[in-house]
Structures are given as C-alpha cells and as structure tokens.
Coordinates of C-alpha atoms in Angstrom, one line a residue:
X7 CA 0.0 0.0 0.0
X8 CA 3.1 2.5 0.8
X9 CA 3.9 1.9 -2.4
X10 CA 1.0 2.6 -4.2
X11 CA 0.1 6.0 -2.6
X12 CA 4.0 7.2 -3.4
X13 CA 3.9 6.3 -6.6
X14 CA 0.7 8.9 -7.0
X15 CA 2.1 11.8 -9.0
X16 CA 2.2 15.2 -7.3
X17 CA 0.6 18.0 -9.7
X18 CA -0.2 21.5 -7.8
X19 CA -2.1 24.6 -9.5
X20 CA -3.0 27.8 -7.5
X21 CA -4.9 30.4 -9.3
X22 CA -6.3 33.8 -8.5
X23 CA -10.2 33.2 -8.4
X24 CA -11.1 36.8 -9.4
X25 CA -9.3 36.8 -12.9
X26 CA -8.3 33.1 -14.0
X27 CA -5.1 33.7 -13.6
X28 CA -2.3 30.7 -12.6
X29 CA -0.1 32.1 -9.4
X30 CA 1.7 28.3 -9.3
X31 CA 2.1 25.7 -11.4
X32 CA 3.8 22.3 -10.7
X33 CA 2.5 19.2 -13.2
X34 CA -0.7 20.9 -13.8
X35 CA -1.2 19.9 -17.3
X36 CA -0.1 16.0 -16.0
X37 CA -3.3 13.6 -16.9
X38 CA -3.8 12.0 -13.5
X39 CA -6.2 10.1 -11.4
X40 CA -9.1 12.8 -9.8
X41 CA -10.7 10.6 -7.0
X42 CA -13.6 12.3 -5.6
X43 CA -12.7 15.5 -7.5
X44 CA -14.5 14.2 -9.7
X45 CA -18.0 14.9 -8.4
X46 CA -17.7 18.4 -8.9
X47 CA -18.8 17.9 -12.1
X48 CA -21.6 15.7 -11.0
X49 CA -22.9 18.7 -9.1
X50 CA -21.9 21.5 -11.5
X51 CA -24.3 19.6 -14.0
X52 CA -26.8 18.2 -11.4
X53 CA -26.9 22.3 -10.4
X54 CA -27.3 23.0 -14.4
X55 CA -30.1 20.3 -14.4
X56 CA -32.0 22.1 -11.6
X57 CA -31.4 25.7 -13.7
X58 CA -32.8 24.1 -17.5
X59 CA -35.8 22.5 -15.7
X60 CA -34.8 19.2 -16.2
X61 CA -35.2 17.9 -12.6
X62 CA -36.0 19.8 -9.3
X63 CA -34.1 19.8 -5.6
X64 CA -37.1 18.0 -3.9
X65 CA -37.9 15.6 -7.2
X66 CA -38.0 11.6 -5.7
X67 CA -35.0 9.9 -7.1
X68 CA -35.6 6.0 -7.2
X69 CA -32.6 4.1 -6.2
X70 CA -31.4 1.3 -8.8
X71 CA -29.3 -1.7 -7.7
X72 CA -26.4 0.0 -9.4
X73 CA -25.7 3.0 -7.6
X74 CA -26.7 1.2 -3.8
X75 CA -23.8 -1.3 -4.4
X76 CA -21.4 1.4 -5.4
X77 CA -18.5 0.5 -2.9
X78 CA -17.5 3.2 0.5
X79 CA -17.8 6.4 0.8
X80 CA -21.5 5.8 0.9
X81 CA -24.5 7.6 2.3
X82 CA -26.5 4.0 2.3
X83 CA -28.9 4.0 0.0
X84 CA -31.4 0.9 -0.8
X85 CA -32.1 -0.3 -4.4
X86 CA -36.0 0.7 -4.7
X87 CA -36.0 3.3 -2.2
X88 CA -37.0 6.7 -2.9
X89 CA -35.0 10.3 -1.6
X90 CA -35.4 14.1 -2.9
X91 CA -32.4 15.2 -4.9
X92 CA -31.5 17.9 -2.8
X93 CA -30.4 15.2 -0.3
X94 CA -28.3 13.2 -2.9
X95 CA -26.4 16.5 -3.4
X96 CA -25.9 17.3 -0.1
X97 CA -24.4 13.2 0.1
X98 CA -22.3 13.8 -2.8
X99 CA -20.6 17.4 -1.6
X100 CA -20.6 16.6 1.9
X101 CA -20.2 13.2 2.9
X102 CA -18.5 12.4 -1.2
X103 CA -20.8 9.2 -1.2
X104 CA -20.6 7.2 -4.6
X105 CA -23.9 5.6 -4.0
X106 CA -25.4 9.1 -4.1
X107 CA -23.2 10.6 -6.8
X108 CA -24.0 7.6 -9.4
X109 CA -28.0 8.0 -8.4
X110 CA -27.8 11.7 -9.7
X111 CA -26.1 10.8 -12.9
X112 CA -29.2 8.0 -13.0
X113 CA -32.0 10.4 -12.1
X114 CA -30.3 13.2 -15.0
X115 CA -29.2 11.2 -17.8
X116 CA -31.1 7.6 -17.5
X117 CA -27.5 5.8 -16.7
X118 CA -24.1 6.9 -15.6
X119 CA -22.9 6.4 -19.0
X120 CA -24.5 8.3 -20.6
X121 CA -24.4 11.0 -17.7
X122 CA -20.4 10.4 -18.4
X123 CA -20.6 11.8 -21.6
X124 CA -22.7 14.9 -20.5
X125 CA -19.7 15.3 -18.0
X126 CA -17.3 15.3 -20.8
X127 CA -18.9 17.7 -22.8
X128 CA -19.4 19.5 -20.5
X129 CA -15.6 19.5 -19.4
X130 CA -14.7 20.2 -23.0
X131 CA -17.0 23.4 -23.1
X132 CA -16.1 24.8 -19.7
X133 CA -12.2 24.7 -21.3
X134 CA -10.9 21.5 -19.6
X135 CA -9.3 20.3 -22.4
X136 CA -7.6 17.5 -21.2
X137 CA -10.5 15.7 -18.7
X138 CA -12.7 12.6 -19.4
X139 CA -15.0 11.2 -17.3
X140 CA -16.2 7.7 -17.6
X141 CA -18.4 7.8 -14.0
X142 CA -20.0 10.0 -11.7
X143 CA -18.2 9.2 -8.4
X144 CA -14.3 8.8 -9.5
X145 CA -13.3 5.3 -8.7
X146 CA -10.3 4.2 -10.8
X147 CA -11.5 3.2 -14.3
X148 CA -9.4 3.5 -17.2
X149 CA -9.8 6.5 -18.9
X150 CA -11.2 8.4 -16.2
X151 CA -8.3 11.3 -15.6
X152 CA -8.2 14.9 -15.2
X153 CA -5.7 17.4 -14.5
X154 CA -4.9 19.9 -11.5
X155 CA -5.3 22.5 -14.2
X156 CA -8.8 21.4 -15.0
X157 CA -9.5 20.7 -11.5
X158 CA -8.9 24.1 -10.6
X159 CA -10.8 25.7 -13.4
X160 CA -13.8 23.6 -11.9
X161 CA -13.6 24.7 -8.6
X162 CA -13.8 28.6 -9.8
X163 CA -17.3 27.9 -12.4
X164 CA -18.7 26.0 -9.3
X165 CA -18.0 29.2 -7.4
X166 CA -19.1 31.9 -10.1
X167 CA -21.8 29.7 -12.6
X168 CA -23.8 28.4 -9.2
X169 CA -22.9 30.9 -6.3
X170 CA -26.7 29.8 -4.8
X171 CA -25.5 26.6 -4.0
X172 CA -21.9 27.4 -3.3
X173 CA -22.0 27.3 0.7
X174 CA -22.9 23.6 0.6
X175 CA -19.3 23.2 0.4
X176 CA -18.3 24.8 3.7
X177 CA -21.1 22.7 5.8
X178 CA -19.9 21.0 8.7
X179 CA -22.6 18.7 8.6
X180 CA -25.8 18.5 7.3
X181 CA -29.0 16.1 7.0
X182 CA -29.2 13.7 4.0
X183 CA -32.7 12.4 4.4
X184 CA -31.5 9.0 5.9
X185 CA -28.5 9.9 7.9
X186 CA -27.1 13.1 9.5
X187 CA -23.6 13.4 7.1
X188 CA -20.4 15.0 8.1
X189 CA -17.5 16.9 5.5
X190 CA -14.7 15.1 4.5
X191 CA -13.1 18.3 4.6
X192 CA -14.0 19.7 8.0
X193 CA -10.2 19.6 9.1
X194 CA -9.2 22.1 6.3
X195 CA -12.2 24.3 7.1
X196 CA -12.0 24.7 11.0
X197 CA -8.0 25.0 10.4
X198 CA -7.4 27.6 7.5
X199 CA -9.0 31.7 8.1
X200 CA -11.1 32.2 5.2
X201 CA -11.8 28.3 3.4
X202 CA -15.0 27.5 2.3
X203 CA -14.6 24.3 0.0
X204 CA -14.6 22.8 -2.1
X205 CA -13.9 19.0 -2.4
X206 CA -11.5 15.9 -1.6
X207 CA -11.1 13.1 -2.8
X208 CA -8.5 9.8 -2.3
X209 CA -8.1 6.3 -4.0
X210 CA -5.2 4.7 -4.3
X211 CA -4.0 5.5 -7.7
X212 CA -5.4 9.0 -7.3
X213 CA -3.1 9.5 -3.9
X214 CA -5.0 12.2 -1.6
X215 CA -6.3 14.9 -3.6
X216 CA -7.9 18.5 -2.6
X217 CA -9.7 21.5 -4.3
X218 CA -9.5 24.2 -1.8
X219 CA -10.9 27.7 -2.1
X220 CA -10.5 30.8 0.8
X221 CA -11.5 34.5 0.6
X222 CA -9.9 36.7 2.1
X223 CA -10.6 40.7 2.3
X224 CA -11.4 41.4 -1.9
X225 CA -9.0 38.3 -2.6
X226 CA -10.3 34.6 -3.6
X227 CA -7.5 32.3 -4.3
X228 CA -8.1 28.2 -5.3
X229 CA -5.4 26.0 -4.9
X230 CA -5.7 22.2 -6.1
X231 CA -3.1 19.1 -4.9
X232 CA -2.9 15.7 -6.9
X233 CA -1.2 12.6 -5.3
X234 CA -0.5 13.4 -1.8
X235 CA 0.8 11.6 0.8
X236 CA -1.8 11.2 3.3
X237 CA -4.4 13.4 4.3
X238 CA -2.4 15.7 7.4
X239 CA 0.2 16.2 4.2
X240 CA -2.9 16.7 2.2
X241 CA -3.7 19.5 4.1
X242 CA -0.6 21.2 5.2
X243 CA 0.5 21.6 1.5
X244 CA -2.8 23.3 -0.3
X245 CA -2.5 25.5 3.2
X246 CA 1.0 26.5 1.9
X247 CA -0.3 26.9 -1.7
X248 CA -2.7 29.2 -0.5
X249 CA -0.6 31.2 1.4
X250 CA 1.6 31.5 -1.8
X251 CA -1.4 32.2 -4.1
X252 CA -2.5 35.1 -1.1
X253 CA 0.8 36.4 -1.5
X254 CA 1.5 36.7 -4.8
X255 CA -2.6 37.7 -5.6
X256 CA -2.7 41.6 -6.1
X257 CA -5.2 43.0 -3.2
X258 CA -6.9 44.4 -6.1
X259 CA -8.1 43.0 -9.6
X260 CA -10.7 43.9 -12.1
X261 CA -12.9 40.5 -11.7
X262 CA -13.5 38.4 -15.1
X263 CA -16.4 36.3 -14.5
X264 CA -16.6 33.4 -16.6
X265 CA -20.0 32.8 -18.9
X266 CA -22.0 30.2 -18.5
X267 CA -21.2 27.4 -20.8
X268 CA -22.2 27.1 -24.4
X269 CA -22.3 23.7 -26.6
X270 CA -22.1 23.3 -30.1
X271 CA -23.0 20.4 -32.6
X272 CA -21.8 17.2 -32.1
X273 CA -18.8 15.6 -33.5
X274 CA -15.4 14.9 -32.9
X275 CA -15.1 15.4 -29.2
X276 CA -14.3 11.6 -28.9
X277 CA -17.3 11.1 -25.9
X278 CA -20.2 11.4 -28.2
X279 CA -21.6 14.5 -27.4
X280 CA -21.3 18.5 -28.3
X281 CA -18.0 20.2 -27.8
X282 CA -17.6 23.9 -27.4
X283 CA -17.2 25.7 -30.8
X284 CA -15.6 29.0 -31.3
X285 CA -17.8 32.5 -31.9
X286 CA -21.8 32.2 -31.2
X287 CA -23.3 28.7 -30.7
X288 CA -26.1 28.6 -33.7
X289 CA -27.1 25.3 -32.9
X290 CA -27.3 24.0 -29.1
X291 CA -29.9 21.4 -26.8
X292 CA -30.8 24.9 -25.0
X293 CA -29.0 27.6 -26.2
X294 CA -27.9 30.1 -23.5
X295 CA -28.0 33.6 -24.0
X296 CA -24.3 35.3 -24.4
X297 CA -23.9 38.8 -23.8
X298 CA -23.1 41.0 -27.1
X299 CA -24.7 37.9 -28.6
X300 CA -26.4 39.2 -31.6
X301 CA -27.4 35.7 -33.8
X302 CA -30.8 34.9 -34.3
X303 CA -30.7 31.0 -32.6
X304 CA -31.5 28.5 -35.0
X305 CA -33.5 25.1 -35.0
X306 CA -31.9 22.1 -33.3
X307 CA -30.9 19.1 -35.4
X308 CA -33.3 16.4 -35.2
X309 CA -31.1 14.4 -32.5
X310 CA -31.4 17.4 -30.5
X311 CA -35.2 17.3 -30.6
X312 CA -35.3 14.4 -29.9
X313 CA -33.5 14.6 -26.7
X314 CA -35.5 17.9 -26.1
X315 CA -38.6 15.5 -26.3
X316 CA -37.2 12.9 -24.2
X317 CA -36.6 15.2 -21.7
X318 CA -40.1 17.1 -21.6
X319 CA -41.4 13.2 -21.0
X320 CA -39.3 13.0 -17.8
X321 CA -40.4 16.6 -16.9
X322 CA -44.0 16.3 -16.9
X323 CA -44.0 12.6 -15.4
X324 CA -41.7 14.1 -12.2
X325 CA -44.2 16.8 -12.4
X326 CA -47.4 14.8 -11.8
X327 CA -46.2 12.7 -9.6
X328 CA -44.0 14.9 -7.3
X329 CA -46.8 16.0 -5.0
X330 CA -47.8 12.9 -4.0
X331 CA -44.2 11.5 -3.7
X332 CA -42.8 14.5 -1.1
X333 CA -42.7 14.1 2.8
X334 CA -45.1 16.2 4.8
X335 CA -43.5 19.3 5.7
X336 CA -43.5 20.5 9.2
X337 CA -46.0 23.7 9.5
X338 CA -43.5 27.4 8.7
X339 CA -44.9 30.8 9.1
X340 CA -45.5 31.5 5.1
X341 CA -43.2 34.1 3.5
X342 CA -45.6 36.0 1.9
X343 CA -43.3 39.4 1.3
X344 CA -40.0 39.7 0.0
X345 CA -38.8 42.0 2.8
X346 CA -38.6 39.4 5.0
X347 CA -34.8 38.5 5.6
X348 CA -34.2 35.3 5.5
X349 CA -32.8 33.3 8.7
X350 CA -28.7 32.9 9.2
X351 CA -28.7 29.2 8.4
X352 CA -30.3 29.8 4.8
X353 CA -28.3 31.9 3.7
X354 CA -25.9 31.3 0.6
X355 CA -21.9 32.7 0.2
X356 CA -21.6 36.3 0.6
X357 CA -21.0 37.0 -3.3
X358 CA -19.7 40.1 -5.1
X359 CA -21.6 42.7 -6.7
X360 CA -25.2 42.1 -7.8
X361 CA -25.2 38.2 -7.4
X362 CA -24.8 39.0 -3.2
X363 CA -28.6 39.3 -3.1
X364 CA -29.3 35.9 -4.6
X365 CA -31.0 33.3 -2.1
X366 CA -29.2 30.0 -2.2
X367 CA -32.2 27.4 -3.5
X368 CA -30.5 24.6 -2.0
X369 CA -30.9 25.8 1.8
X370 CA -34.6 26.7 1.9
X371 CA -36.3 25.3 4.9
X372 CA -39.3 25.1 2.2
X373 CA -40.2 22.0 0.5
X374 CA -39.8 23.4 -2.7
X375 CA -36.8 26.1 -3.7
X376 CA -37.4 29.3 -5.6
X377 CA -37.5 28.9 -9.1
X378 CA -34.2 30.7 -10.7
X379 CA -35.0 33.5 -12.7
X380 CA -33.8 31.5 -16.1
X381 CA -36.3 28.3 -15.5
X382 CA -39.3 28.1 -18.1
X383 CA -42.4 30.1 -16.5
X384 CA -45.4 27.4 -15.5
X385 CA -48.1 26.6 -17.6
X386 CA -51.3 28.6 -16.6
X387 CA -54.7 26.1 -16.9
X388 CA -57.4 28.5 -17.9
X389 CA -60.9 27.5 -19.4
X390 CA -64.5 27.1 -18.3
X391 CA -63.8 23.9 -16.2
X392 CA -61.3 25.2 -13.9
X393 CA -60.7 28.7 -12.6
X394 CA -57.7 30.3 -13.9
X395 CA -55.0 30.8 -12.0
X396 CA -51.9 33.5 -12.6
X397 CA -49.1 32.8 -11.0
X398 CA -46.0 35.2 -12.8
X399 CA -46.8 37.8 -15.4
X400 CA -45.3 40.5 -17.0
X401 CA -44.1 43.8 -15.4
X402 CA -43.6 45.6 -18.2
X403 CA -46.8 47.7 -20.0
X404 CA -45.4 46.9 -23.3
X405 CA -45.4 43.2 -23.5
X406 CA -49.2 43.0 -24.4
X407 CA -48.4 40.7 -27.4
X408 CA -48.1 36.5 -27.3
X409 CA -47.9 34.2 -29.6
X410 CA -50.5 31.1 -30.5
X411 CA -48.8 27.3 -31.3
X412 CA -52.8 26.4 -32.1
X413 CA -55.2 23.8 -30.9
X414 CA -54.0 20.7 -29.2
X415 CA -56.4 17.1 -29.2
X416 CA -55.5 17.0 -25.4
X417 CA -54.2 19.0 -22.8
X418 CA -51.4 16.9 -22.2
X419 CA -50.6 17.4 -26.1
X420 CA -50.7 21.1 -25.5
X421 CA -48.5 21.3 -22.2
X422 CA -45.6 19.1 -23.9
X423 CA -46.0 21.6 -27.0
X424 CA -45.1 24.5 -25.1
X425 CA -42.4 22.9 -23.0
X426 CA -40.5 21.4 -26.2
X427 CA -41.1 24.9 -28.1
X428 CA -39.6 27.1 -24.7
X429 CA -36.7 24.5 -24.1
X430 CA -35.6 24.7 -27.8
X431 CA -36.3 28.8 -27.8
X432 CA -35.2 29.4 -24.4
X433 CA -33.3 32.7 -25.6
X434 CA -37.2 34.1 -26.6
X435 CA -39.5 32.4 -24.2
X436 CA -37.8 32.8 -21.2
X437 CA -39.7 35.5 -20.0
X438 CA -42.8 34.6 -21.6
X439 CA -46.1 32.9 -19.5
X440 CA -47.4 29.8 -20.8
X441 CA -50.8 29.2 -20.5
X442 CA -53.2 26.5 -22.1
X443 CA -56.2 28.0 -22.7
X444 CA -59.6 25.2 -23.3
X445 CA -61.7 26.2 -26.3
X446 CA -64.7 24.2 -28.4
X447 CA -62.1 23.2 -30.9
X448 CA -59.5 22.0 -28.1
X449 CA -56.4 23.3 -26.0
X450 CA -55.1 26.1 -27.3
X451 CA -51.1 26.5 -26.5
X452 CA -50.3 30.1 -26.1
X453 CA -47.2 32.2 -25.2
X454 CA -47.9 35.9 -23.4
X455 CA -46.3 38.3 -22.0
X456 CA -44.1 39.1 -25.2
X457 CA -43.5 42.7 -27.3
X458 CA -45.2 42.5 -30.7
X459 CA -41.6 42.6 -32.4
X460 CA -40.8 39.8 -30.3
X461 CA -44.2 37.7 -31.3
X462 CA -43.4 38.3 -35.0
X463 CA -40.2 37.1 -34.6
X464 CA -40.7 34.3 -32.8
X465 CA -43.8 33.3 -35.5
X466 CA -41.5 33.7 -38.0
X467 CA -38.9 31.5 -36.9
X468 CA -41.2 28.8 -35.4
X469 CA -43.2 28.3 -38.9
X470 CA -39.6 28.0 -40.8
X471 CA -39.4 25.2 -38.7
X472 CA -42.8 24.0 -40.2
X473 CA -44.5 24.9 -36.3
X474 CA -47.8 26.7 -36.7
X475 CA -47.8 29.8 -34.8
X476 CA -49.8 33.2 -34.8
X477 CA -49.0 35.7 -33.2
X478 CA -52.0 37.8 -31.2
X479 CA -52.3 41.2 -29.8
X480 CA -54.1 42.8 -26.5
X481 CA -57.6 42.2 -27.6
X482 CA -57.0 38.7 -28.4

C-alpha cells in the first residue's frame, strides 16, 4: 500500500479566483487520477439540471441496484428506495458518497454512462481540455483522468456559474434524508482563516487529492493538490499553496467572470456528445443567451429534438407525480413578502456585486426552492372547467403581445408543445407565461407576456421550422 500511494504523481495549481489567472504551477497539465474531485462535475451539472428544468431539488430519485452497491464512501442507499435530490447533493458534496453521486447521474441522464458523456462535454466546453470522465463518483477506471489544471478551473465555475448553492461546500454537517452526514473536509475548514470548499477526494492511484478555495478581504485564491501523501500532508501543503497564491494575488483586480457554458454540434469530441465551438453557438440542446450575442438561434438538429422530447417526457411525469411522492412538511410561518430577511442558516456565500442578493435554493427550509429567474415560467390552466390561476406575469406595459402554437387534441398534447417549443427557444420564451387556454375546438397552446416585435419574430422562426404559430395582440 506504501507503495502505491507514493507512486501517486504530485501536480499543484494555485490560481487567483477573481481573474483566472495561474499564481503556481507544478505538473498541472499532468493527466492523472481525480478521485472524488471528480463529483464536482456531477454537481456542476446536477446544479445545471436544476437551472434548465430538467429535474427539481425535492424531485423523488428512485434508487437502482447499481448506484446502492457502489462501494464506501457511501451515504446508504437501498435499491427501490426513494429520496429528494436535494439530499443526494448534499451526500455527494458533503459526505462524497458514490452511492449518491451515481443515483444523480441516474435520475439526470437515464444511466451513468450516458451521464459520463454529459460530464465530458461538458468539461470540454467549460475549457478542460484534457479531462474525461467515464463515471460519476471517481473510482479508478481507465480513462477516467483529469488534471490539476482542470480541477482548478472547476472549482472557480462552481463558485461563479452556481454561487446559490456554493455554501454547501463549507457545511460541517448537514442532514441527508437517511442519515445526519459530516465533510470530508472539516479539518481544512475549522484550520485555514477564510476556506469555504470545495472537495477531496483519495483512491489509491489517485493518492490524496484537494480543491480548496479561501476569501480573504477582496481576494479569492483556489489552490488544487494531486497525489499526496496522506491526508495531514494533504492539508498542510494546499495550506502552503494558498498562502503563496495570497501572497502573490494583487489585493486588487478587475474581476473576469466566466460565462455560462455554451455547446455546439456534435462531433469529434471523442465522448459522443457536443463540444464547445468557437464564436456564437447557432445550434445548441438549449442555447444560453451570451452577452453581445447578436445571432438569431436557430432550430436544433433532429437528434437534438429528440432529446428535447425525451426530456419534456421525464419533466411532466416528475411533475405529476411529485406531490404525491414528497414528505409532509412541518408547519412554517408562510413568506408571503419579500422584505422578510431570510434566517442565518439559509443563507448562501456572501457574493460580489449584484449576485450577493441571490437566495441560495439549496438551503430553503421550504419543501420546494425558488425557481431561478432562467427556468421556463409554469403553464397557466385557464378554461370554463377550472378557474384560472396566474401565478407570474409580465411587469412591463409593453409586452401586451403572445404568440398562438394552435389547438391541441389533449391538454397533455398542449402542455408538452409549449415545453418542447420554450426548451428549444429558451433565448425568446424565457420570459414569456405559458398558458393552455380550453376552447370548443380543443387546448389552445399560447405564449404571453411578449413585445409585438418579439411575437413576429418568434412566428417567424417557429413556422420555418414548419411549427404553426400566430402571433395575437391585446384584444386577443
């Protein structure tokens, strides 16, 4: 065994958090083993599956046989049992349990292979050039290695893409549904002025690994170790690294936030999925909107539809049968204003600039988070055999205008038209209210709340696409 952990490679990267920029360097670009690093990813993109609408924190997760007889660090999970995502997250960050970790890649992508390819692409488009993953926890399999460069560049987009969910890092402990869970990485956190995360990790051919991250006055500085000794030498040496990257970090820099990721077409990457294309992504599962970006989006490729389509399935299927599937809730005082501060223990990261004010979603003592401003609106039911019921609309005088996707045989039929038509035109429909409206000829499938520009353009790109659509104006 002595032999095996000293023959892990060392690799050390410290960068300045603010800009991107590398403050130390030592074998960063070395393809190694990343342990438990690894589920970084599984939470940046379990994070990004919570943002797109593809699954939400307190959606039951049903446990297969494959992730509960994922090997230790495990939360204990039972093959048919159900749990709420939020607490496989809080497993995976906190307590770095495999079982956990593989039953999100399950719940996102239908199997941890094919949630190993999102994490790929993913990798490639977030610049980490020389990372594959081939599973969702980080157990030695061949092919499965990352760098300390890519490592670090993971720890900063956790901390910048999903600042909401950041603090989960820092926990002490927390509660996972079936067990009360502890950090790996408490000794770091009680011991260093300033740490807040991120993640360990250790196997045997990985050695003992860290992704650290400490603020300190205006300075952030991340510091990643491969292949350390044990975890006491683990910890002594990213403390050094970040006393070096404090150091040599200017005590002031003009901040360069990264941009939420973009993906391109497929081909070529080598995992089977999109990579990350230079200029303006035309063509993407659900484009992001990029500022300066100019490009009118196009329509996905067929595969992409597909996928689109798959995924609205899943959606509406978690939908109906969420309510019935959550715990009861113990009685809360309802927050009915948003003066109201919220309590100590719910409140994310202290964040710069603007983003300071968001709420983190994962620590609401609610059963169900606040939806981030960039989720689909909800449908709206309206006709004369329910009441209708608004639940977000539009607070600007101009946007009178929507647009009409026409009558539906079902309502069903209508509410999966309007969720594949927002997912694949998230850039114009984001802000837009759904409704499905009953007539005598069926379920009409409308989008309000838009400028009359915008409904003409929208029309106009969704019948290119041979989708019938009308646009409709206050009186309508």
């Amino acid at each position: 065994m002595g032999g095996a952990l000293k023959a892990a490679p060392y690799a050390a990267m410290v960068m300045d958090a603010r800009t991107g920029e590398v403050l130390h360097s030592r074998n960063a670009d070395t393809r190694l083993h990343p342990a438990s690093l690894t589920k970084m990813m599984t939470l940046y993109i379990a994070f990004e599956a919570v943002r797109l609408g593809e699954i939400t924190l307190d959606t039951p997760v049903r446990i297969s046989q494959h992730a509960a007889s994922e090997p230790p660090s495990r939360l204990g999970l039972r093959a048919g049992s159900t749990i709420r995502f939020r607490y496989l997250i809080r497993a995976a960050a906190i307590r770095s349990a495999n079982d956990a970790a593989t039953a999100i890649g399950e719940a996102i992508s239908g199997s941890e292979a094919a949630f190993a390819a999102r994490m790929t692409r993913t990798a490639q488009a977030l610049g980490m050039t020389r990372t594959t993953f081939r599973n969702a926890h980080g157990l030695t399999q061949d092919g499965h290695l990352s760098t300390a460069s890519d490592m670090t560049i993971m720890g900063r987009r956790l901390f910048y893409d999903y600042p909401q969910y950041y603090n989960i890092f820092s926990r002490r402990q927390d509660d996972a549904g079936i067990a009360t869970i502890r950090n790996t990485n408490r000794a770091l956190l009680d011991a260093y002025r300033g740490a807040d995360g991120i993640k360990t990790g250790y196997t045997r051919a990985a050695g003992f690994n860290l992704v650290a991250s400490a603020e300190r006055g205006n300075v952030r500085v991340i510091a990643t170790v491969f292949g350390g000794q044990s975890t006491a030498w683990r910890n002594q040496r990213i403390m050094e690294l970040m006393d070096m990257g404090f150091a040599r970090a200017p005590a002031r820099a003009t901040e360069r936030r990264p941009s939420l990721p973009v993906y391109g077409p497929s081909g070529g990457s080598g995992s089977g999925g999109a990579v990350l294309t230079s200029g303006i992504v035309s063509q993407s599962l659900r484009p992001m909107p990029r500022p300066g970006a100019t490009q009118e989006p196009r329509a996905p490729e067929p595969a992409l539809l597909a996928a689109i389509e798959e995924a609205v399935g899943q959606a509406i299927q978690a939908a109906a049968t969420e309510p019935e599937a959550q715990p009861q809730a113990a009685p809360e005082p309802a927050n009915t204003t948003a003066n109201v501060p919220p309590s100590p223990d719910t409140q994310p990261m202290p964040r710069p600039q603007a983003q300071a004010q968001v709420e983190a979603a994962e620590t609401q003592s609610q059963p169900i988070p606040p939806r981030p401003a960039d989720e689909p609106a909800p449908i709206i039911v309206a006709g004369p055999l329910e009441p209708e019921v608004i639940t977000r609309a539009s607070s600007s005088g101009s946007r009178l205008f929507g647009v009409s996707l026409g009558p539906q045989p079902s309502h069903h039929a209508a509410e999966r038209l309007l969720l594949r038509t927002a997912l694949s035109e998230i850039g114009t429909f984001d802000q837009a209210l759904r409704r499905v409206v009953q007539r005598s000829g069926g379920y009409e499938a409308r989008f309000q709340g838009l400028t009359e520009d915008q409904a003409t353009r929208a029309c106009a790109r969704l019948s290119a696409r041979a989708i019938p659509c009308e646009p409709f104006g206050p009186a309508s």
